[in-house]
PDB file of C-alpha atoms (C1' of nucleotides) in Angstrom:
ATOM      1  CA  MET K   1      34.202 -54.266  -3.375  1.00 72.00           C
ATOM      2  CA  PRO K   2      30.768 -52.733  -2.985  1.00 91.00           C
ATOM      3  CA  GLU K   3      28.674 -55.539  -1.558  1.00 94.00           C
ATOM      4  CA  LEU K   4      25.286 -55.398   0.121  1.00 95.00           C
ATOM      5  CA  PRO K   5      26.274 -53.175   3.093  1.00 94.00           C
ATOM      6  CA  ASP K   6      28.158 -50.741   0.858  1.00 94.00           C
ATOM      7  CA  VAL K   7      25.273 -50.466  -1.595  1.00 95.00           C
ATOM      8  CA  GLU K   8      22.813 -50.009   1.277  1.00 95.00           C
ATOM      9  CA  THR K   9      25.007 -47.145   2.497  1.00 95.00           C
ATOM     10  CA  PHE K  10      24.989 -45.638  -1.008  1.00 95.00           C
ATOM     11  CA  LYS K  11      21.221 -45.995  -1.028  1.00 96.00           C
ATOM     12  CA  ARG K  12      20.894 -44.013   2.182  1.00 95.00           C
ATOM     13  CA  GLY K  13      23.106 -41.319   0.753  1.00 95.00           C
ATOM     14  CA  PHE K  14      21.112 -41.293  -2.455  1.00 96.00           C
ATOM     15  CA  GLN K  15      17.871 -40.929  -0.531  1.00 96.00           C
ATOM     16  CA  ALA K  16      19.246 -38.139   1.614  1.00 96.00           C
ATOM     17  CA  THR K  17      20.511 -36.121  -1.334  1.00 96.00           C
ATOM     18  CA  SER K  18      18.884 -36.983  -4.636  1.00 96.00           C
ATOM     19  CA  LEU K  19      15.159 -37.566  -4.234  1.00 97.00           C
ATOM     20  CA  HIS K  20      12.532 -35.072  -5.370  1.00 98.00           C
ATOM     21  CA  ARG K  21      14.890 -32.807  -7.252  1.00 97.00           C
ATOM     22  CA  THR K  22      14.171 -32.159 -10.897  1.00 98.00           C
ATOM     23  CA  ILE K  23      16.838 -33.550 -13.201  1.00 97.00           C
ATOM     24  CA  SER K  24      17.837 -30.976 -15.793  1.00 97.00           C
ATOM     25  CA  ARG K  25      20.090 -33.235 -17.792  1.00 96.00           C
ATOM     26  CA  VAL K  26      22.178 -36.382 -17.592  1.00 96.00           C
ATOM     27  CA  GLU K  27      25.748 -36.021 -18.736  1.00 95.00           C
ATOM     28  CA  THR K  28      27.561 -39.217 -19.671  1.00 95.00           C
ATOM     29  CA  LEU K  29      31.310 -38.762 -19.550  1.00 94.00           C
ATOM     30  CA  ASP K  30      32.084 -42.335 -20.547  1.00 92.00           C
ATOM     31  CA  GLU K  31      29.615 -43.975 -22.887  1.00 92.00           C
ATOM     32  CA  SER K  32      31.036 -47.453 -22.223  1.00 90.00           C
ATOM     33  CA  ILE K  33      29.657 -47.397 -18.678  1.00 93.00           C
ATOM     34  CA  LEU K  34      26.068 -47.486 -19.962  1.00 93.00           C
ATOM     35  CA  GLN K  35      24.377 -50.815 -20.521  1.00 92.00           C
ATOM     36  CA  ASP K  36      21.487 -51.328 -22.958  1.00 90.00           C
ATOM     37  CA  ILE K  37      20.980 -47.599 -23.400  1.00 93.00           C
ATOM     38  CA  THR K  38      22.693 -44.676 -25.102  1.00 93.00           C
ATOM     39  CA  SER K  39      23.638 -41.430 -23.406  1.00 94.00           C
ATOM     40  CA  VAL K  40      21.197 -39.524 -25.626  1.00 95.00           C
ATOM     41  CA  GLU K  41      18.361 -41.845 -24.699  1.00 95.00           C
ATOM     42  CA  LEU K  42      19.182 -41.804 -20.979  1.00 95.00           C
ATOM     43  CA  ASP K  43      19.129 -38.010 -20.962  1.00 96.00           C
ATOM     44  CA  ARG K  44      15.894 -37.933 -22.955  1.00 96.00           C
ATOM     45  CA  GLN K  45      14.194 -40.358 -20.541  1.00 95.00           C
ATOM     46  CA  LEU K  46      15.236 -38.501 -17.384  1.00 96.00           C
ATOM     47  CA  ALA K  47      15.345 -34.783 -18.180  1.00 97.00           C
ATOM     48  CA  GLY K  48      12.530 -32.902 -16.485  1.00 97.00           C
ATOM     49  CA  ARG K  49      11.729 -35.733 -14.110  1.00 98.00           C
ATOM     50  CA  GLU K  50      12.842 -36.583 -10.586  1.00 98.00           C
ATOM     51  CA  PHE K  51      13.834 -39.606  -8.524  1.00 97.00           C
ATOM     52  CA  GLU K  52      10.906 -40.583  -6.303  1.00 97.00           C
ATOM     53  CA  GLU K  53      12.432 -43.321  -4.210  1.00 95.00           C
ATOM     54  CA  SER K  54      15.197 -45.875  -4.254  1.00 95.00           C
ATOM     55  CA  ARG K  55      15.459 -49.542  -3.528  1.00 95.00           C
ATOM     56  CA  ARG K  56      18.202 -52.094  -3.352  1.00 95.00           C
ATOM     57  CA  HIS K  57      18.457 -55.722  -4.364  1.00 95.00           C
ATOM     58  CA  GLY K  58      21.707 -57.490  -3.589  1.00 94.00           C
ATOM     59  CA  LYS K  59      24.517 -55.299  -4.885  1.00 94.00           C
ATOM     60  CA  TYR K  60      22.244 -53.294  -7.181  1.00 94.00           C
ATOM     61  CA  LEU K  61      20.734 -49.914  -6.462  1.00 95.00           C
ATOM     62  CA  PHE K  62      17.573 -48.770  -8.235  1.00 96.00           C
ATOM     63  CA  GLY K  63      16.505 -45.154  -8.501  1.00 96.00           C
ATOM     64  CA  HIS K  64      12.799 -44.918  -9.330  1.00 97.00           C
ATOM     65  CA  VAL K  65      12.204 -42.186 -11.869  1.00 97.00           C
ATOM     66  CA  GLN K  66       8.821 -40.540 -11.565  1.00 94.00           C
ATOM     67  CA  GLY K  67       6.587 -42.156 -14.171  1.00 88.00           C
ATOM     68  CA  ASN K  68       9.439 -43.819 -15.999  1.00 90.00           C
ATOM     69  CA  GLY K  69      11.099 -46.977 -14.704  1.00 93.00           C
ATOM     70  CA  TYR K  70      14.283 -47.318 -12.724  1.00 96.00           C
ATOM     71  CA  VAL K  71      17.853 -46.213 -13.190  1.00 96.00           C
ATOM     72  CA  VAL K  72      20.047 -49.178 -12.259  1.00 95.00           C
ATOM     73  CA  PHE K  73      23.391 -48.595 -10.573  1.00 95.00           C
ATOM     74  CA  HIS K  74      25.895 -51.374 -10.333  1.00 94.00           C
ATOM     75  CA  PHE K  75      29.203 -50.543  -8.721  1.00 93.00           C
ATOM     76  CA  GLY K  76      31.578 -53.280  -9.752  1.00 89.00           C
ATOM     77  CA  MET K  77      34.398 -53.108  -7.279  1.00 84.00           C
ATOM     78  CA  THR K  78      35.359 -49.452  -7.321  1.00 89.00           C
ATOM     79  CA  GLY K  79      32.090 -47.639  -7.888  1.00 93.00           C
ATOM     80  CA  TYR K  80      30.315 -45.131  -5.648  1.00 94.00           C
ATOM     81  CA  LEU K  81      28.003 -42.135  -5.678  1.00 95.00           C
ATOM     82  CA  GLU K  82      28.794 -38.609  -4.645  1.00 94.00           C
ATOM     83  CA  ALA K  83      26.380 -35.711  -4.430  1.00 94.00           C
ATOM     84  CA  ALA K  84      27.421 -32.089  -4.787  1.00 91.00           C
ATOM     85  CA  GLU K  85      25.326 -29.059  -3.888  1.00 89.00           C
ATOM     86  CA  LYS K  86      27.055 -26.572  -6.108  1.00 83.00           C
ATOM     87  CA  ASN K  87      28.179 -26.522  -9.661  1.00 74.00           C
ATOM     88  CA  THR K  88      31.677 -27.737  -8.875  1.00 82.00           C
ATOM     89  CA  GLU K  89      34.108 -29.779 -10.911  1.00 86.00           C
ATOM     90  CA  PRO K  90      32.987 -33.461 -10.790  1.00 89.00           C
ATOM     91  CA  PRO K  91      35.241 -35.938  -8.968  1.00 91.00           C
ATOM     92  CA  ARG K  92      37.908 -37.823 -10.883  1.00 89.00           C
ATOM     93  CA  HIS K  93      36.634 -40.899 -12.743  1.00 91.00           C
ATOM     94  CA  THR K  94      33.065 -39.606 -12.828  1.00 94.00           C
ATOM     95  CA  ARG K  95      31.323 -41.596 -15.575  1.00 94.00           C
ATOM     96  CA  VAL K  96      27.765 -40.287 -15.355  1.00 95.00           C
ATOM     97  CA  LEU K  97      26.675 -36.950 -13.917  1.00 95.00           C
ATOM     98  CA  PHE K  98      23.035 -36.253 -13.068  1.00 96.00           C
ATOM     99  CA  HIS K  99      22.462 -32.493 -13.047  1.00 96.00           C
ATOM    100  CA  PHE K 100      19.611 -31.096 -10.981  1.00 97.00           C
ATOM    101  CA  GLU K 101      17.749 -27.917 -11.884  1.00 96.00           C
ATOM    102  CA  ASP K 102      18.749 -26.303  -8.582  1.00 95.00           C
ATOM    103  CA  GLY K 103      22.442 -26.502  -9.508  1.00 94.00           C
ATOM    104  CA  GLY K 104      23.313 -29.635  -7.524  1.00 95.00           C
ATOM    105  CA  SER K 105      24.416 -32.888  -9.012  1.00 95.00           C
ATOM    106  CA  LEU K 106      24.883 -36.576  -8.392  1.00 95.00           C
ATOM    107  CA  ALA K 107      28.015 -38.269  -9.715  1.00 95.00           C
ATOM    108  CA  TYR K 108      28.404 -41.944 -10.485  1.00 95.00           C
ATOM    109  CA  ILE K 109      32.119 -42.621 -10.101  1.00 94.00           C
ATOM    110  CA  SER K 110      33.983 -45.764 -11.063  1.00 92.00           C
ATOM    111  CA  VAL K 111      37.739 -46.098 -11.374  1.00 91.00           C
ATOM    112  CA  ARG K 112      37.914 -49.610 -12.741  1.00 89.00           C
ATOM    113  CA  LYS K 113      34.735 -49.420 -14.832  1.00 89.00           C
ATOM    114  CA  PHE K 114      33.499 -52.816 -13.714  1.00 89.00           C
ATOM    115  CA  GLY K 115      30.069 -51.500 -12.910  1.00 91.00           C
ATOM    116  CA  TYR K 116      27.454 -49.945 -15.147  1.00 94.00           C
ATOM    117  CA  VAL K 117      24.422 -47.678 -15.285  1.00 95.00           C
ATOM    118  CA  SER K 118      21.255 -48.796 -17.006  1.00 94.00           C
ATOM    119  CA  LEU K 119      17.529 -48.169 -17.214  1.00 94.00           C
ATOM    120  CA  THR K 120      14.885 -50.831 -16.614  1.00 94.00           C
ATOM    121  CA  PRO K 121      11.079 -50.663 -16.726  1.00 93.00           C
ATOM    122  CA  THR K 122      10.639 -52.717 -13.540  1.00 93.00           C
ATOM    123  CA  MET K 123      12.906 -54.088 -10.841  1.00 93.00           C
ATOM    124  CA  GLU K 124      11.319 -57.501 -11.134  1.00 91.00           C
ATOM    125  CA  ALA K 125      12.166 -57.720 -14.829  1.00 89.00           C
ATOM    126  CA  PHE K 126      15.759 -56.723 -14.173  1.00 92.00           C
ATOM    127  CA  ILE K 127      16.161 -59.170 -11.302  1.00 92.00           C
ATOM    128  CA  SER K 128      14.836 -62.115 -13.285  1.00 89.00           C
ATOM    129  CA  GLU K 129      16.778 -61.194 -16.440  1.00 88.00           C
ATOM    130  CA  HIS K 130      19.972 -61.199 -14.435  1.00 90.00           C
ATOM    131  CA  GLY K 131      19.050 -64.368 -12.583  1.00 90.00           C
ATOM    132  CA  LEU K 132      19.458 -62.833  -9.148  1.00 92.00           C
ATOM    133  CA  GLY K 133      18.441 -64.834  -6.121  1.00 92.00           C
ATOM    134  CA  PRO K 134      16.687 -63.412  -3.051  1.00 93.00           C
ATOM    135  CA  ASP K 135      18.300 -60.472  -1.267  1.00 94.00           C
ATOM    136  CA  ALA K 136      20.310 -61.662   1.729  1.00 95.00           C
ATOM    137  CA  LEU K 137      18.598 -59.197   4.070  1.00 95.00           C
ATOM    138  CA  ALA K 138      15.057 -59.525   2.724  1.00 95.00           C
ATOM    139  CA  GLU K 139      12.610 -60.225   5.562  1.00 94.00           C
ATOM    140  CA  ASP K 140      11.138 -63.219   3.798  1.00 93.00           C
ATOM    141  CA  PHE K 141      14.577 -64.687   3.205  1.00 95.00           C
ATOM    142  CA  ASP K 142      14.339 -66.865   6.304  1.00 95.00           C
ATOM    143  CA  PHE K 143      16.197 -69.931   7.504  1.00 95.00           C
ATOM    144  CA  THR K 144      14.145 -72.292   5.343  1.00 94.00           C
ATOM    145  CA  ALA K 145      14.830 -70.230   2.226  1.00 93.00           C
ATOM    146  CA  PHE K 146      18.499 -69.992   3.170  1.00 94.00           C
ATOM    147  CA  LYS K 147      18.815 -73.758   3.459  1.00 92.00           C
ATOM    148  CA  SER K 148      17.196 -74.388   0.117  1.00 90.00           C
ATOM    149  CA  ALA K 149      19.461 -71.754  -1.476  1.00 92.00           C
ATOM    150  CA  LEU K 150      22.484 -73.815  -0.461  1.00 91.00           C
ATOM    151  CA  ASP K 151      20.868 -77.079  -1.400  1.00 87.00           C
ATOM    152  CA  GLY K 152      22.471 -79.245  -4.056  1.00 85.00           C
ATOM    153  CA  LYS K 153      25.783 -77.419  -3.977  1.00 85.00           C
ATOM    154  CA  SER K 154      28.625 -79.743  -3.101  1.00 84.00           C
ATOM    155  CA  SER K 155      31.450 -77.266  -3.738  1.00 86.00           C
ATOM    156  CA  ALA K 156      32.920 -74.749  -1.291  1.00 91.00           C
ATOM    157  CA  ILE K 157      30.455 -72.946   0.976  1.00 93.00           C
ATOM    158  CA  LYS K 158      32.301 -69.713   0.278  1.00 93.00           C
ATOM    159  CA  SER K 159      31.469 -69.777  -3.419  1.00 92.00           C
ATOM    160  CA  ALA K 160      27.860 -70.727  -2.648  1.00 93.00           C
ATOM    161  CA  LEU K 161      27.507 -67.646  -0.437  1.00 94.00           C
ATOM    162  CA  MET K 162      28.934 -65.482  -3.216  1.00 93.00           C
ATOM    163  CA  ASP K 163      26.720 -67.006  -5.920  1.00 92.00           C
ATOM    164  CA  GLN K 164      24.307 -64.166  -6.767  1.00 92.00           C
ATOM    165  CA  ALA K 165      21.828 -66.632  -8.262  1.00 91.00           C
ATOM    166  CA  ARG K 166      21.494 -68.312  -4.870  1.00 93.00           C
ATOM    167  CA  ILE K 167      21.775 -65.342  -2.525  1.00 94.00           C
ATOM    168  CA  ALA K 168      22.095 -61.771  -3.750  1.00 94.00           C
ATOM    169  CA  GLY K 169      24.408 -59.320  -2.014  1.00 94.00           C
ATOM    170  CA  ILE K 170      27.389 -61.206  -0.597  1.00 94.00           C
ATOM    171  CA  GLY K 171      30.838 -60.864  -2.182  1.00 92.00           C
ATOM    172  CA  ASN K 172      34.365 -61.870  -1.335  1.00 92.00           C
ATOM    173  CA  ASP K 173      34.871 -59.699   1.760  1.00 92.00           C
ATOM    174  CA  TYR K 174      31.600 -60.392   3.533  1.00 94.00           C
ATOM    175  CA  SER K 175      31.574 -64.098   2.734  1.00 94.00           C
ATOM    176  CA  ASP K 176      34.841 -64.303   4.662  1.00 93.00           C
ATOM    177  CA  GLU K 177      33.374 -62.337   7.555  1.00 94.00           C
ATOM    178  CA  ILE K 178      30.207 -64.444   7.715  1.00 95.00           C
ATOM    179  CA  LEU K 179      32.139 -67.708   7.672  1.00 95.00           C
ATOM    180  CA  PHE K 180      34.504 -66.399  10.325  1.00 94.00           C
ATOM    181  CA  GLN K 181      31.661 -65.345  12.629  1.00 95.00           C
ATOM    182  CA  ALA K 182      29.975 -68.718  12.161  1.00 95.00           C
ATOM    183  CA  GLY K 183      33.223 -70.642  12.738  1.00 94.00           C
ATOM    184  CA  VAL K 184      32.865 -72.450   9.414  1.00 94.00           C
ATOM    185  CA  HIS K 185      35.803 -73.255   7.151  1.00 93.00           C
ATOM    186  CA  PRO K 186      35.398 -71.626   3.707  1.00 93.00           C
ATOM    187  CA  LYS K 187      36.115 -74.873   1.881  1.00 91.00           C
ATOM    188  CA  ARG K 188      33.419 -76.904   3.567  1.00 91.00           C
ATOM    189  CA  PRO K 189      30.921 -78.363   1.079  1.00 91.00           C
ATOM    190  CA  ALA K 190      27.874 -76.098   0.979  1.00 91.00           C
ATOM    191  CA  ASP K 191      25.349 -78.885   1.420  1.00 88.00           C
ATOM    192  CA  GLY K 192      27.391 -80.711   4.044  1.00 88.00           C
ATOM    193  CA  LEU K 193      26.566 -78.557   7.063  1.00 91.00           C
ATOM    194  CA  ASN K 194      24.487 -79.960   9.898  1.00 91.00           C
ATOM    195  CA  GLU K 195      21.425 -78.180  11.282  1.00 92.00           C
ATOM    196  CA  ASP K 196      23.340 -76.388  14.013  1.00 93.00           C
ATOM    197  CA  GLN K 197      26.038 -75.132  11.648  1.00 93.00           C
ATOM    198  CA  SER K 198      23.462 -74.003   9.093  1.00 94.00           C
ATOM    199  CA  HIS K 199      21.712 -72.063  11.823  1.00 95.00           C
ATOM    200  CA  LYS K 200      24.942 -70.418  12.921  1.00 95.00           C
ATOM    201  CA  LEU K 201      25.761 -69.478   9.357  1.00 95.00           C
ATOM    202  CA  PHE K 202      22.314 -68.042   8.721  1.00 95.00           C
ATOM    203  CA  SER K 203      22.300 -65.856  11.816  1.00 96.00           C
ATOM    204  CA  ALA K 204      25.923 -64.822  11.187  1.00 96.00           C
ATOM    205  CA  MET K 205      24.874 -63.703   7.703  1.00 95.00           C
ATOM    206  CA  LYS K 206      22.046 -61.510   9.017  1.00 96.00           C
ATOM    207  CA  GLN K 207      24.101 -60.157  11.916  1.00 96.00           C
ATOM    208  CA  VAL K 208      27.239 -59.390   9.932  1.00 95.00           C
ATOM    209  CA  LEU K 209      25.350 -57.568   7.185  1.00 95.00           C
ATOM    210  CA  THR K 210      23.246 -55.613   9.660  1.00 96.00           C
ATOM    211  CA  ALA K 211      26.246 -54.611  11.768  1.00 95.00           C
ATOM    212  CA  ALA K 212      28.197 -53.606   8.662  1.00 94.00           C
ATOM    213  CA  ILE K 213      25.352 -51.334   7.557  1.00 95.00           C
ATOM    214  CA  GLU K 214      25.255 -49.773  11.014  1.00 95.00           C
ATOM    215  CA  ALA K 215      28.972 -49.057  10.613  1.00 93.00           C
ATOM    216  CA  GLY K 216      28.283 -47.424   7.262  1.00 93.00           C
ATOM    217  CA  ALA K 217      30.237 -50.275   5.606  1.00 92.00           C
ATOM    218  CA  ASP K 218      33.410 -48.748   7.043  1.00 90.00           C
ATOM    219  CA  PRO K 219      35.685 -51.494   8.457  1.00 88.00           C
ATOM    220  CA  SER K 220      37.278 -49.101  10.944  1.00 87.00           C
ATOM    221  CA  ARG K 221      33.863 -48.591  12.582  1.00 90.00           C
ATOM    222  CA  MET K 222      32.979 -52.262  12.806  1.00 91.00           C
ATOM    223  CA  PRO K 223      32.968 -54.344  16.022  1.00 92.00           C
ATOM    224  CA  ASP K 224      36.367 -55.462  17.354  1.00 90.00           C
ATOM    225  CA  SER K 225      35.326 -59.057  16.845  1.00 93.00           C
ATOM    226  CA  PHE K 226      35.231 -58.571  13.067  1.00 94.00           C
ATOM    227  CA  LEU K 227      37.784 -60.140  10.769  1.00 92.00           C
ATOM    228  CA  LEU K 228      37.375 -57.467   8.086  1.00 91.00           C
ATOM    229  CA  PRO K 229      39.919 -54.969   9.477  1.00 88.00           C
ATOM    230  CA  HIS K 230      42.390 -57.871   9.749  1.00 88.00           C
ATOM    231  CA  ARG K 231      41.839 -59.152   6.252  1.00 85.00           C
ATOM    232  CA  LYS K 232      45.527 -59.527   5.510  1.00 82.00           C
ATOM    233  CA  ASN K 233      47.835 -62.494   5.496  1.00 79.00           C
ATOM    234  CA  GLY K 234      49.638 -62.843   8.828  1.00 82.00           C
ATOM    235  CA  GLU K 235      47.374 -60.488  10.824  1.00 86.00           C
ATOM    236  CA  PRO K 236      46.292 -61.606  14.297  1.00 90.00           C
ATOM    237  CA  CYS K 237      42.894 -63.317  14.469  1.00 92.00           C
ATOM    238  CA  PRO K 238      40.452 -61.218  16.545  1.00 92.00           C
ATOM    239  CA  GLY K 239      39.041 -64.446  17.990  1.00 92.00           C
ATOM    240  CA  CYS K 240      42.020 -66.461  19.181  1.00 93.00           C
ATOM    241  CA  GLY K 241      45.032 -64.245  18.506  1.00 90.00           C
ATOM    242  CA  GLY K 242      46.332 -66.791  16.014  1.00 90.00           C
ATOM    243  CA  THR K 243      47.343 -65.999  12.480  1.00 89.00           C
ATOM    244  CA  VAL K 244      44.950 -65.088   9.672  1.00 90.00           C
ATOM    245  CA  ARG K 245      45.621 -67.049   6.536  1.00 89.00           C
ATOM    246  CA  ALA K 246      45.101 -66.261   2.858  1.00 89.00           C
ATOM    247  CA  GLU K 247      44.201 -68.947   0.370  1.00 88.00           C
ATOM    248  CA  LYS K 248      42.743 -69.000  -3.144  1.00 88.00           C
ATOM    249  CA  ILE K 249      39.330 -70.607  -3.192  1.00 88.00           C
ATOM    250  CA  ALA K 250      37.422 -70.742  -6.493  1.00 83.00           C
ATOM    251  CA  GLY K 251      39.699 -68.059  -7.903  1.00 83.00           C
ATOM    252  CA  ARG K 252      39.159 -65.601  -5.063  1.00 89.00           C
ATOM    253  CA  THR K 253      41.451 -64.849  -2.163  1.00 90.00           C
ATOM    254  CA  ALA K 254      39.835 -66.094   1.030  1.00 91.00           C
ATOM    255  CA  TYR K 255      41.013 -64.971   4.463  1.00 92.00           C
ATOM    256  CA  TYR K 256      40.246 -67.128   7.453  1.00 92.00           C
ATOM    257  CA  CYS K 257      41.549 -68.398  10.759  1.00 92.00           C
ATOM    258  CA  PRO K 258      42.420 -72.114  10.554  1.00 91.00           C
ATOM    259  CA  LYS K 259      42.017 -72.386  14.328  1.00 93.00           C
ATOM    260  CA  CYS K 260      38.573 -70.786  14.690  1.00 94.00           C
ATOM    261  CA  GLN K 261      37.094 -72.176  11.484  1.00 93.00           C
ATOM    262  CA  SER K 262      36.974 -75.950  11.325  1.00 84.00           C
TER     263      SER K 262
ATOM    264  C1'  DA Q   1      24.320 -79.959 -16.091  1.00 74.03           C
ATOM    265  C1'  DC Q   2      27.352 -78.416 -13.281  1.00 74.03           C
ATOM    266  C1'  DA Q   3      31.638 -76.030 -11.570  1.00 74.03           C
ATOM    267  C1'  DT Q   4      35.634 -73.513 -12.304  1.00 74.03           C
ATOM    268  C1'  DT Q   5      38.527 -70.194 -14.720  1.00 74.03           C
ATOM    269  C1'  DG Q   6      39.765 -66.112 -17.507  1.00 74.03           C
ATOM    270  C1'  DA Q   7      38.762 -61.482 -19.515  1.00 74.03           C
ATOM    271  C1'  DC Q   8      37.361 -57.146 -18.663  1.00 74.03           C
ATOM    272  C1'  DC Q   9      39.487 -52.500 -16.445  1.00 74.03           C
ATOM    273  C1'  DT Q  10      42.758 -49.247 -13.925  1.00 74.03           C
ATOM    274  C1'  DG Q  11      45.686 -47.829 -10.154  1.00 74.03           C
ATOM    275  C1'  DA Q  12      48.370 -49.013  -6.034  1.00 74.03           C
ATOM    276  C1'  DG Q  13      52.132 -51.110  -4.301  1.00 74.03           C
ATOM    277  C1'  DA Q  14      55.985 -54.334  -4.678  1.00 74.03           C
ATOM    278  C1'  DG Q  15      60.215 -55.648  -6.590  1.00 74.03           C
ATOM    279  C1'  DC Q  16      64.277 -55.098  -9.262  1.00 74.03           C
TER     280       DC Q  16
ATOM    281  C1'  DT L   1      64.601 -43.048  -9.079  1.00 74.03           C
ATOM    282  C1'  DG L   2      61.883 -45.281 -12.462  1.00 74.03           C
ATOM    283  C1'  DC L   3      60.343 -48.870 -14.773  1.00 74.03           C
ATOM    284  C1'  DT L   4      57.640 -53.282 -14.967  1.00 74.03           C
ATOM    285  C1'  DC L   5      54.903 -56.730 -12.818  1.00 74.03           C
ATOM    286  C1'  DT L   6      51.272 -58.415  -9.989  1.00 74.03           C
ATOM    287  C1'  DC L   7      47.150 -58.026  -7.728  1.00 74.03           C
ATOM    288  C1'  DA L   8      42.561 -56.428  -6.432  1.00 74.03           C
ATOM    289  C1'  DG L   9      37.370 -58.423  -7.536  1.00 74.03           C
ATOM    290  C1'  DG L  10      31.877 -58.568  -9.679  1.00 74.03           C
ATOM    291  C1'  DT L  11      30.064 -60.499 -13.539  1.00 74.03           C
ATOM    292  C1'  DC L  12      29.707 -63.036 -17.624  1.00 74.03           C
ATOM    293  C1'  DA L  13      31.489 -65.929 -21.283  1.00 74.03           C
ATOM    294  C1'  DA L  14      34.192 -69.718 -22.154  1.00 74.03           C
ATOM    295  C1'  DT L  15      36.178 -73.810 -20.784  1.00 74.03           C
ATOM    296  C1'  DG L  16      36.697 -78.163 -18.065  1.00 74.03           C
TER     297       DG L  16
END
DNA sequence: ACATTGACCTGAGAGC
DNA sequence: TGCTCTCAGGTCAATG
């Protein structure tokens, strides 16, 4: 489930807790969670160094290691980070544990092991290797760029929004929210929107993601007008009071209001 | 060349 | 009560 707003929230937590603390060692509790690196090598590359800053692209979080590339965090659908100040027992399903010299730690937790931890020399290399499109909230990702991202896609707009090669950061939950706020039916062909609808969709994308970040990606703190807390079949639509409907679109369960989204 | 579908993984909740 | 079944979904490989 971690999509752009969730990962941005993790990033803020990471920055508040894990920068500028010397890493004493990296303990990998589940080797299979590492991608393109071994636990021995990860520890060797990080021990004695510290995280200097962190950045996000789409659903990926990058921790810049002083003088040595970036640790990549991907969260799959059940991943998150948790920092601890004392030498306590790590949370259940901790897969990688970064120990700091001062006794604190940062845990990468993932129940369903869909995510991974990796190390990359540069963000740019990682982004191009994984074919990621522009970040949905990047300042230079403007309306013109948005339109060309959707260009030449005749299938459902919902799957275009979720296509990380076109736009990075939007997943199943937030694509539903964006389409709901824009009043666009999820099955509409991506390249079949008129100028006005494209505009609505673009500003809904920016607004939804920004508001979700402000709410700390917690649905219970989001505006009343949001569909997200009502993302269940048969729930009342926050727009018209009608009934929210569930339907499989491109293999994913889409929730939408047939009345508000034409 | 494109679009869609299934495997991966584990736990929660439903149904019998 | 307790077992089994289904579903959740990001990404990538395989299929249509």
